[in-house]
Tab-separated table of C-alpha atoms in Angstrom:
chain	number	residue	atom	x	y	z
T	22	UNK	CA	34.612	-58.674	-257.482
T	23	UNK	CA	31.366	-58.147	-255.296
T	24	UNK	CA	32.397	-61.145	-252.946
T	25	UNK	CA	35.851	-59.303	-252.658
T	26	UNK	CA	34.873	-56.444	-251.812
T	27	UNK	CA	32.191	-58.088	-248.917
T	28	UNK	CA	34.929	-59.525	-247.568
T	29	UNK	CA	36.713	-55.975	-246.509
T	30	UNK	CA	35.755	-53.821	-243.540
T	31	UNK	CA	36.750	-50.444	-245.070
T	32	UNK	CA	34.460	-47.799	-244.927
T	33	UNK	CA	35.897	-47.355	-248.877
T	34	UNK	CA	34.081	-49.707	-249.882
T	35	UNK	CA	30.675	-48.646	-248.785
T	36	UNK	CA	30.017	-46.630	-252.424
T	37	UNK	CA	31.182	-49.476	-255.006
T	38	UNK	CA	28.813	-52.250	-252.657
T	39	UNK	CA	26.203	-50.008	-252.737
T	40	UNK	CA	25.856	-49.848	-256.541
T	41	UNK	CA	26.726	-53.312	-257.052
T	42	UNK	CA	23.253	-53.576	-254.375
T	43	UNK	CA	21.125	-52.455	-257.625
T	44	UNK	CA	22.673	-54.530	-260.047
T	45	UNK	CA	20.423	-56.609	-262.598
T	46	UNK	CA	21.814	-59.889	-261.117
T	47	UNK	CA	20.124	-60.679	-258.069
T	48	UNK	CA	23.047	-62.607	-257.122
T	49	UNK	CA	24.921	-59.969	-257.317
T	50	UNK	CA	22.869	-57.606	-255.507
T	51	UNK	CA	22.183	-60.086	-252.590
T	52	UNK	CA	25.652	-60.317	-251.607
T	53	UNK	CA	26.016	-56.737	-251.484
T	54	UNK	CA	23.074	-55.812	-249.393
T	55	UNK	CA	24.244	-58.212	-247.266
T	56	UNK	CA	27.736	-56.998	-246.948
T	57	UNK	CA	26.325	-53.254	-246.677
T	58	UNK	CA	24.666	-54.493	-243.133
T	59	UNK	CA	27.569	-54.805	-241.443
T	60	UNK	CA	28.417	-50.623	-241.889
T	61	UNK	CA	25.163	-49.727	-240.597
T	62	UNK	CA	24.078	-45.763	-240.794
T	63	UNK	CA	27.338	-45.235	-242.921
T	64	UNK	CA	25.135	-46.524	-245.818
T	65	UNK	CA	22.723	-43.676	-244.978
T	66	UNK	CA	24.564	-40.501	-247.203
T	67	UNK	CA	24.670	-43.054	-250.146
T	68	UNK	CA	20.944	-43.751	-249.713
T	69	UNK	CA	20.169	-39.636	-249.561
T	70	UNK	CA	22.087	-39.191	-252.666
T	71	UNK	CA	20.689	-42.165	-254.658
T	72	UNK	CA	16.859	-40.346	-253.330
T	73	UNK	CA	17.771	-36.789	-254.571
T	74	UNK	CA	19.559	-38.228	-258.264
T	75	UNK	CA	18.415	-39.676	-261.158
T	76	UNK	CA	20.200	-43.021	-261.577
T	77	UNK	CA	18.043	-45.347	-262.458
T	78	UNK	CA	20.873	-48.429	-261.198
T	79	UNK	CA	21.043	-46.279	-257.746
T	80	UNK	CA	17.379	-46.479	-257.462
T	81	UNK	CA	17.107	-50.003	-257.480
T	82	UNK	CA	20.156	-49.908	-254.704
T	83	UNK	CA	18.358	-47.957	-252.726
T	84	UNK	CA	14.847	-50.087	-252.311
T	85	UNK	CA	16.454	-52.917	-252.184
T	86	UNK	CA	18.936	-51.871	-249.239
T	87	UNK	CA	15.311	-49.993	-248.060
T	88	UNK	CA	13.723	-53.548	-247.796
T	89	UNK	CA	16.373	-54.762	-244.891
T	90	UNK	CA	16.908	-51.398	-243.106
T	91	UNK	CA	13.944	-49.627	-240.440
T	92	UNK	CA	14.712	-46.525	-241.452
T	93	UNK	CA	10.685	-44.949	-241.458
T	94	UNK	CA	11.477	-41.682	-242.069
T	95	UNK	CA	13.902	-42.400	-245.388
T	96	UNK	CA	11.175	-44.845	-247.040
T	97	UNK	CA	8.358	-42.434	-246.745
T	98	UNK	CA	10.634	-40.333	-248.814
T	99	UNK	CA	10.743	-42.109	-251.841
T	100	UNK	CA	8.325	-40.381	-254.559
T	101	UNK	CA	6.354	-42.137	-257.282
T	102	UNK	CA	8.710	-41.870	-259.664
T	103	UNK	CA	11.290	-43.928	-258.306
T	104	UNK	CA	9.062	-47.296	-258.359
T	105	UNK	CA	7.815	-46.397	-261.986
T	106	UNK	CA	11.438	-46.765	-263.149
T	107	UNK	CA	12.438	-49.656	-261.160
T	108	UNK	CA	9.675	-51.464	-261.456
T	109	UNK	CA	7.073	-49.998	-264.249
T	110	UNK	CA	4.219	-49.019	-261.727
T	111	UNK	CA	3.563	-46.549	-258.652
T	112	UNK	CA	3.582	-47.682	-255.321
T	113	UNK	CA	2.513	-45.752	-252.027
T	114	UNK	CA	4.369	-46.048	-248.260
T	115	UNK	CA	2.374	-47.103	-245.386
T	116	UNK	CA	4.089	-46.517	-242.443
T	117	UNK	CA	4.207	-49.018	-239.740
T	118	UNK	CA	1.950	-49.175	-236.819
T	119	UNK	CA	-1.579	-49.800	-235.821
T	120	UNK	CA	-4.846	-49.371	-237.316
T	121	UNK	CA	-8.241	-49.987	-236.678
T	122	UNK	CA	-9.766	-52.773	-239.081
T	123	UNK	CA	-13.496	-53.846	-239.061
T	124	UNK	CA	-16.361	-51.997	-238.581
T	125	UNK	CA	-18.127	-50.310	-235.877
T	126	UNK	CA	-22.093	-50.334	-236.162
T	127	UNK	CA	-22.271	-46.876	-234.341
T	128	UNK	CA	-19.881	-45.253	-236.960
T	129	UNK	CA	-21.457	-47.696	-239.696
T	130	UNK	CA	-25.095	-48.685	-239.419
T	131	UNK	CA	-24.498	-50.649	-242.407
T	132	UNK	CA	-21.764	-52.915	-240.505
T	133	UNK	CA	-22.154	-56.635	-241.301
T	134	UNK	CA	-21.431	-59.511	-238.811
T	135	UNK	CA	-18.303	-60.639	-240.664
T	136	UNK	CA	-17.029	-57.140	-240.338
T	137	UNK	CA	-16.902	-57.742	-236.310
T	138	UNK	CA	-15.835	-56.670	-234.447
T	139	UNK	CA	-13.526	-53.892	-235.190
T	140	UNK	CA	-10.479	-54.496	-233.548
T	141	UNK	CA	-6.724	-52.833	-233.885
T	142	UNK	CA	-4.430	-54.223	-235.932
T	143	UNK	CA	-0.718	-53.429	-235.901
T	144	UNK	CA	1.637	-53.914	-239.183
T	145	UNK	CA	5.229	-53.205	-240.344
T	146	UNK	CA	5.634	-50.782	-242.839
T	147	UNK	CA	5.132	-51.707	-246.498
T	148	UNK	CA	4.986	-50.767	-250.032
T	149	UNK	CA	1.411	-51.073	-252.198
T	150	UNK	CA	0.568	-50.565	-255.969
T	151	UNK	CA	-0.865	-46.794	-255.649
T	152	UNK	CA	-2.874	-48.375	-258.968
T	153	UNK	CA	-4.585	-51.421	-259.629
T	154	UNK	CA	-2.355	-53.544	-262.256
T	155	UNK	CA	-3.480	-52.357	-265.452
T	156	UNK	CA	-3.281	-53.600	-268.920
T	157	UNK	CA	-0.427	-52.531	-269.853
T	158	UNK	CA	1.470	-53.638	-266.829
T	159	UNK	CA	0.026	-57.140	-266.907
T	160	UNK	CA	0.661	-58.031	-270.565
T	161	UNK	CA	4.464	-57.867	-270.782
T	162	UNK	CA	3.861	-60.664	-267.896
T	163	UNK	CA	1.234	-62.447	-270.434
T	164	UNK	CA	3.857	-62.292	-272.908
T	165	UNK	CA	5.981	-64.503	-270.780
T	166	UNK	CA	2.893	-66.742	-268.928
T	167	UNK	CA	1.918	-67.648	-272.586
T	168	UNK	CA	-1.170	-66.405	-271.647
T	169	UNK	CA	-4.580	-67.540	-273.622
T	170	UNK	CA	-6.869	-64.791	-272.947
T	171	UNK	CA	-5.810	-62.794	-275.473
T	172	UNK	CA	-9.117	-61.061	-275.557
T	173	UNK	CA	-8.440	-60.060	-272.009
T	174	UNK	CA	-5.672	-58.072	-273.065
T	175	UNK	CA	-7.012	-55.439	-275.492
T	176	UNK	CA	-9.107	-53.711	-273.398
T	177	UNK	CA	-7.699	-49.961	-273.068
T	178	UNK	CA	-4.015	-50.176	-271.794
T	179	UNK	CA	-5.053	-47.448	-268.611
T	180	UNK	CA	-7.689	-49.132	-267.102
T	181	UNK	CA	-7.551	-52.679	-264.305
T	182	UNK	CA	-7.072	-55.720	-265.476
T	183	UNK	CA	-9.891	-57.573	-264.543
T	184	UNK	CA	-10.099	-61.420	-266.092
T	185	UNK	CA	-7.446	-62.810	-263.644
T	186	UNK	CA	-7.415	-65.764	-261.325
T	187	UNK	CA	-5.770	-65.381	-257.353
T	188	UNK	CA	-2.954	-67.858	-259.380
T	189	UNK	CA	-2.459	-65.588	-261.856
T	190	UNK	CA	-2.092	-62.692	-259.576
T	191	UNK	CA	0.440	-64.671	-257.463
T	192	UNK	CA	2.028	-65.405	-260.765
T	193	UNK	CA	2.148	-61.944	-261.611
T	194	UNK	CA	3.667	-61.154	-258.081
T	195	UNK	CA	6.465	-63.779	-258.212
T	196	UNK	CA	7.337	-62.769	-261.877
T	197	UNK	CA	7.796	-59.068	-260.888
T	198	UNK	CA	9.479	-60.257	-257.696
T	199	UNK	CA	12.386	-62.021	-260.194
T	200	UNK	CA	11.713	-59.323	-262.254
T	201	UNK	CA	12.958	-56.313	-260.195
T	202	UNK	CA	14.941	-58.104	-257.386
T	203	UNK	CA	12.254	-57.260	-254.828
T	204	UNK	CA	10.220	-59.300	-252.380
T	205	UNK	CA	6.285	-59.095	-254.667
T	206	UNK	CA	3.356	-60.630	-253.151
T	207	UNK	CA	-0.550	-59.720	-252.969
T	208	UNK	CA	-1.162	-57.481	-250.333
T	209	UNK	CA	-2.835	-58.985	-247.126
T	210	UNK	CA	-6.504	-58.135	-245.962
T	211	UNK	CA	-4.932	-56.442	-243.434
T	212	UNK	CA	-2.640	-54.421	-245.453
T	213	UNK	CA	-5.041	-53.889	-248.377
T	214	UNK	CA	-7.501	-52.039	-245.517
T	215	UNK	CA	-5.066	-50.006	-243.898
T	216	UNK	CA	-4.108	-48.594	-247.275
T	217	UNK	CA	-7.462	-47.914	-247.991
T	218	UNK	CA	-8.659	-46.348	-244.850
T	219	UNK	CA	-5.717	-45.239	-242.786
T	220	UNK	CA	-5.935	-45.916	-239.076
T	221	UNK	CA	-9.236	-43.845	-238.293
T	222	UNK	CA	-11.606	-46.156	-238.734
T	223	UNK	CA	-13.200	-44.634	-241.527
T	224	UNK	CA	-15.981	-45.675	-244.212
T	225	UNK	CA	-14.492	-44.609	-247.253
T	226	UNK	CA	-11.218	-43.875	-248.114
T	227	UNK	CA	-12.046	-40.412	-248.133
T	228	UNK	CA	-14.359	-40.181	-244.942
T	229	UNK	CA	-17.422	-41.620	-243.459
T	230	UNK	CA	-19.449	-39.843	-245.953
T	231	UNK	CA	-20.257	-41.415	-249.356
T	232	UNK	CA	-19.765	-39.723	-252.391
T	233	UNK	CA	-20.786	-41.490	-255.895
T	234	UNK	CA	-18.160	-38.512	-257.702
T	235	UNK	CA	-15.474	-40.208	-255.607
T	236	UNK	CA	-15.031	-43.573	-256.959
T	237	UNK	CA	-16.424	-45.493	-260.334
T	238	UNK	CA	-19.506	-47.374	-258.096
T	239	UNK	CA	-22.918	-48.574	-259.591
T	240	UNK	CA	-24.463	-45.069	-258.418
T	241	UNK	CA	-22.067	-43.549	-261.070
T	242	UNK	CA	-23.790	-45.117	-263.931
T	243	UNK	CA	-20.602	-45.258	-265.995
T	244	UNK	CA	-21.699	-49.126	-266.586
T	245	UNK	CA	-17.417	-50.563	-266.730
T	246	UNK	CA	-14.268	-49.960	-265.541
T	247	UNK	CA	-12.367	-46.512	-265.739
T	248	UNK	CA	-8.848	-45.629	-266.016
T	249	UNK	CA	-6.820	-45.491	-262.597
T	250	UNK	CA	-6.568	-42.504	-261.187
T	251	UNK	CA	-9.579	-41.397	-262.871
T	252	UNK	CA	-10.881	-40.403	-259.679
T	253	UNK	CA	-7.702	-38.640	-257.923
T	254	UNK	CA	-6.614	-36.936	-255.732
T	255	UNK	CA	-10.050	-37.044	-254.201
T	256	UNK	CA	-11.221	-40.187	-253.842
T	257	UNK	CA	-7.686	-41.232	-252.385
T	258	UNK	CA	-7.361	-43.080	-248.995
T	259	UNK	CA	-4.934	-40.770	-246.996
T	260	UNK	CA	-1.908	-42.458	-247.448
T	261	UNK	CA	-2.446	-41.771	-251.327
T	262	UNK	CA	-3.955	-44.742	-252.926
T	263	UNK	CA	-6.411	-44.330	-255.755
T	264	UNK	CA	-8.945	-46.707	-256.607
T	265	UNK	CA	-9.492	-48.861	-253.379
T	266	UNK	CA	-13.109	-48.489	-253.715
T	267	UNK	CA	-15.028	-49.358	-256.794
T	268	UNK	CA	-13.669	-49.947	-260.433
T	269	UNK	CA	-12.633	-53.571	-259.901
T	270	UNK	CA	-12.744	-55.865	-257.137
T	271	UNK	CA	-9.331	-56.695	-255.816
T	272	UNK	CA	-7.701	-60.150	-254.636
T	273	UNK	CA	-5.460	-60.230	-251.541
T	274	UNK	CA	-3.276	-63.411	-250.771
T	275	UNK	CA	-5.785	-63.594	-247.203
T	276	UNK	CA	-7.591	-66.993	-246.725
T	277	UNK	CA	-11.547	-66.394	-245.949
T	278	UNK	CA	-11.880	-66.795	-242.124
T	279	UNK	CA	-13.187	-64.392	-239.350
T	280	UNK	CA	-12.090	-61.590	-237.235
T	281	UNK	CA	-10.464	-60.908	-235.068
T	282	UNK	CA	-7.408	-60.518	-237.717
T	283	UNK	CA	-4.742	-63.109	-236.269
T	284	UNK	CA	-1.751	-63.352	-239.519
T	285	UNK	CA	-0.312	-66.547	-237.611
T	286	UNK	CA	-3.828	-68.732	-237.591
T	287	UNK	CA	-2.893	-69.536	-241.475
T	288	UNK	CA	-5.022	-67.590	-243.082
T	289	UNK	CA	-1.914	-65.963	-245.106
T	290	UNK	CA	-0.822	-69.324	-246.656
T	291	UNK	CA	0.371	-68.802	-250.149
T	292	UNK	CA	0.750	-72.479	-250.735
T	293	UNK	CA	-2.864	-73.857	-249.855
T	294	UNK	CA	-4.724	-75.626	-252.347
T	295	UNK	CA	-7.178	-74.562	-254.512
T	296	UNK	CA	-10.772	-75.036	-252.695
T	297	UNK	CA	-9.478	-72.329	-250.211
T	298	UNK	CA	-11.333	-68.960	-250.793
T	299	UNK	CA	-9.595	-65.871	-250.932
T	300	UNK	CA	-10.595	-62.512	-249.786
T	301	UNK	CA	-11.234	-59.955	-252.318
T	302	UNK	CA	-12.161	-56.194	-251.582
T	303	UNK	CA	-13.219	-52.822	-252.530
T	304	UNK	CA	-16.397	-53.475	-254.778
T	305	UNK	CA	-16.576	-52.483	-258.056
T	306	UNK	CA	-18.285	-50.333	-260.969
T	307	UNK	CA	-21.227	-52.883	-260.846
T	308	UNK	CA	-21.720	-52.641	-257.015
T	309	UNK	CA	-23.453	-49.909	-254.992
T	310	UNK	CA	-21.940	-47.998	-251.926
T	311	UNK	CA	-22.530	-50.960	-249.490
T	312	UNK	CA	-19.426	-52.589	-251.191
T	313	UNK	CA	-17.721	-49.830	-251.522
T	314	UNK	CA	-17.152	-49.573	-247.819
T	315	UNK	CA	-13.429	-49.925	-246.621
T	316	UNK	CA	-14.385	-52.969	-243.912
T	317	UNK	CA	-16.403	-54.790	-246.822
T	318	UNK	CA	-15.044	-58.178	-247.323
T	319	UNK	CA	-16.209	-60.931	-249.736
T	320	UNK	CA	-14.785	-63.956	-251.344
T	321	UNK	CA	-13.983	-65.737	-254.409
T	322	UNK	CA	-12.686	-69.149	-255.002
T	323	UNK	CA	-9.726	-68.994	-256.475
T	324	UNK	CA	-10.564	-69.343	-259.964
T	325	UNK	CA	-12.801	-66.552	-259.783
T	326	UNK	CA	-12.136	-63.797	-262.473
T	327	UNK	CA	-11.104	-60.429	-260.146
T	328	UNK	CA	-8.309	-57.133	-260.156
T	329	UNK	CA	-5.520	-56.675	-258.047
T	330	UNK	CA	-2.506	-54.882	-256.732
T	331	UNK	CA	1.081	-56.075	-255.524
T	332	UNK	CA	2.614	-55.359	-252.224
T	333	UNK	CA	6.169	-55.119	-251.144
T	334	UNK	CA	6.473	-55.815	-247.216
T	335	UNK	CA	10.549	-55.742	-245.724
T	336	UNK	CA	12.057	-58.718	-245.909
T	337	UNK	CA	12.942	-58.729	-242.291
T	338	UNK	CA	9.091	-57.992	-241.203
């Protein structure tokens, strides 16, 4: 019926292509989207209403026909709530544009040479966890991976998951991406700063000032991780995420080389082997301010036991 009605130029059927966009079949809702393209900002109303209702089907339509459409304004719109239906978790909008990533040693005396120099970087707009995966969210995935760190998965359901490999993240990514219909990966180094900082340059997610009260760092003395959110609203970076400092260390898919950024050099290769090193970021419970800068960068082989968060970049960026 789908491939019918993608073969019709009627305006009429804008509405029945649109909710066949968030069926569960990703067959199904590939061939719409596509078919939706060709009526342009006639889509638009359906996309408003499915953002001001409660239909859960609509929803999914909506991101999905989000993902292929440059429409700023309209994803910046979608709350929280929205992605915890769809897809079990929160996730934040940063908007497209530049940002400055590195550090500068007159804003930050504590600037390291791998942080050099800072330099602006400019993205398209994506979607990031507003959380690190917790728990909860990773064991239905476990359940599925036949996981065999069971251990790993009774710590308390609100708080990061922590014993997981950059393989298991990227397995947790493409899961969630058949999952939900939606394009999953890890963020970037790139995109994993900006969300943390914003595009001021700053130290901290919440300014160039630190503050141990603002994020679960080894001047807190709480000695483990905390639950997410634990330190909201304000330790948030200013596009809303919680937790980019401290807690748990975080993978990104980035390979380990220096700056300037450049995303084409192949340092964003999800298929290289497994001696390449992968960047990780934002410190962690155990690790003092130094590492809880935003520009800090470090690196684990990919084995390496570390947190993360997904990402969800447009499929046509």
């Amino acid at each position: 019926a789908v491939q019918a009605l993608a073969q019709l130029r009627n305006e009429r059927v804008i509405a029945p292509l649109f909710r066949a966009a968030g069926d569960e079949d990703a067959e199904t809702a590939q061939t719409a989207i596509a078919a939706l393209g060709d009526f342009g900002e006639a889509v638009k109303p359906l996309a408003l209403a499915a953002l001001q209702g409660r239909n859960s089907t609509l929803w999914r339509a909506l991101l999905r026909w989000l993902l292929v459409h440059p429409d700023e304004t309209l994803r910046a719109q979608v709350p929280p709530q929205v992605y915890e239906t769809v897809w079990g978790m929160a996730l934040v909008y940063v908007p497209a544009g530049p940002f400055l990533m590195g550090s500068d040693k007159a804003r930050d005396p504590q600037a390291y040479d791998d942080e050099l120099p800072q330099h602006e970087v400019s993205l398209p707009g994506y979607w990031i966890g507003e959380y690190p995966v917790t728990v909860v969210q990773f064991r239905e995935f476990a359940a599925d991976y036949r996981w065999a760190d069971k251990e790993s998965l009774q710590g308390p359901e609100d708080h990061p998951m922590v014993s997981v490999t950059w393989h298991h993240a990227r397995d947790y990514c493409r899961w969630l991406a058949q999952k939900t219909g939606l394009p999953v990966t890890l963020p970037s180094e790139a995109e994993w700063e900006k969300a943390a900082r914003g595009t001021d340059g700053r130290v901290y997610p919440w300014g160039d000032t630190f503050d141990k009260d603002k994020c679960n760092s080894y001047e807190g003395g709480v000695g483990g991780t905390t639950p997410v959110g634990k330190y909201s609203p304000a330790g948030d970076s200013p596009f809303g995420c919680a937790d980019m400092v401290g807690n748990v260390w975080e993978w990104t898919r980035s390979h380990w080389k220096g700056y300037p950024y450049d995303p084409t050099d192949g340092r964003e290769d999800l298929t290289a082997g497994d001696n390449v090193l992968r960047v990780v970021r934002g410190g962690s419970f155990s690790y003092g301010q130094f590492y809880a800068r935003c520009a800090y960068r470090y690196h684990g082989a990919p084995d390496n036991y570390y947190g993360f968060r997904v990402c969800v970049v447009s499929r046509q960026e």
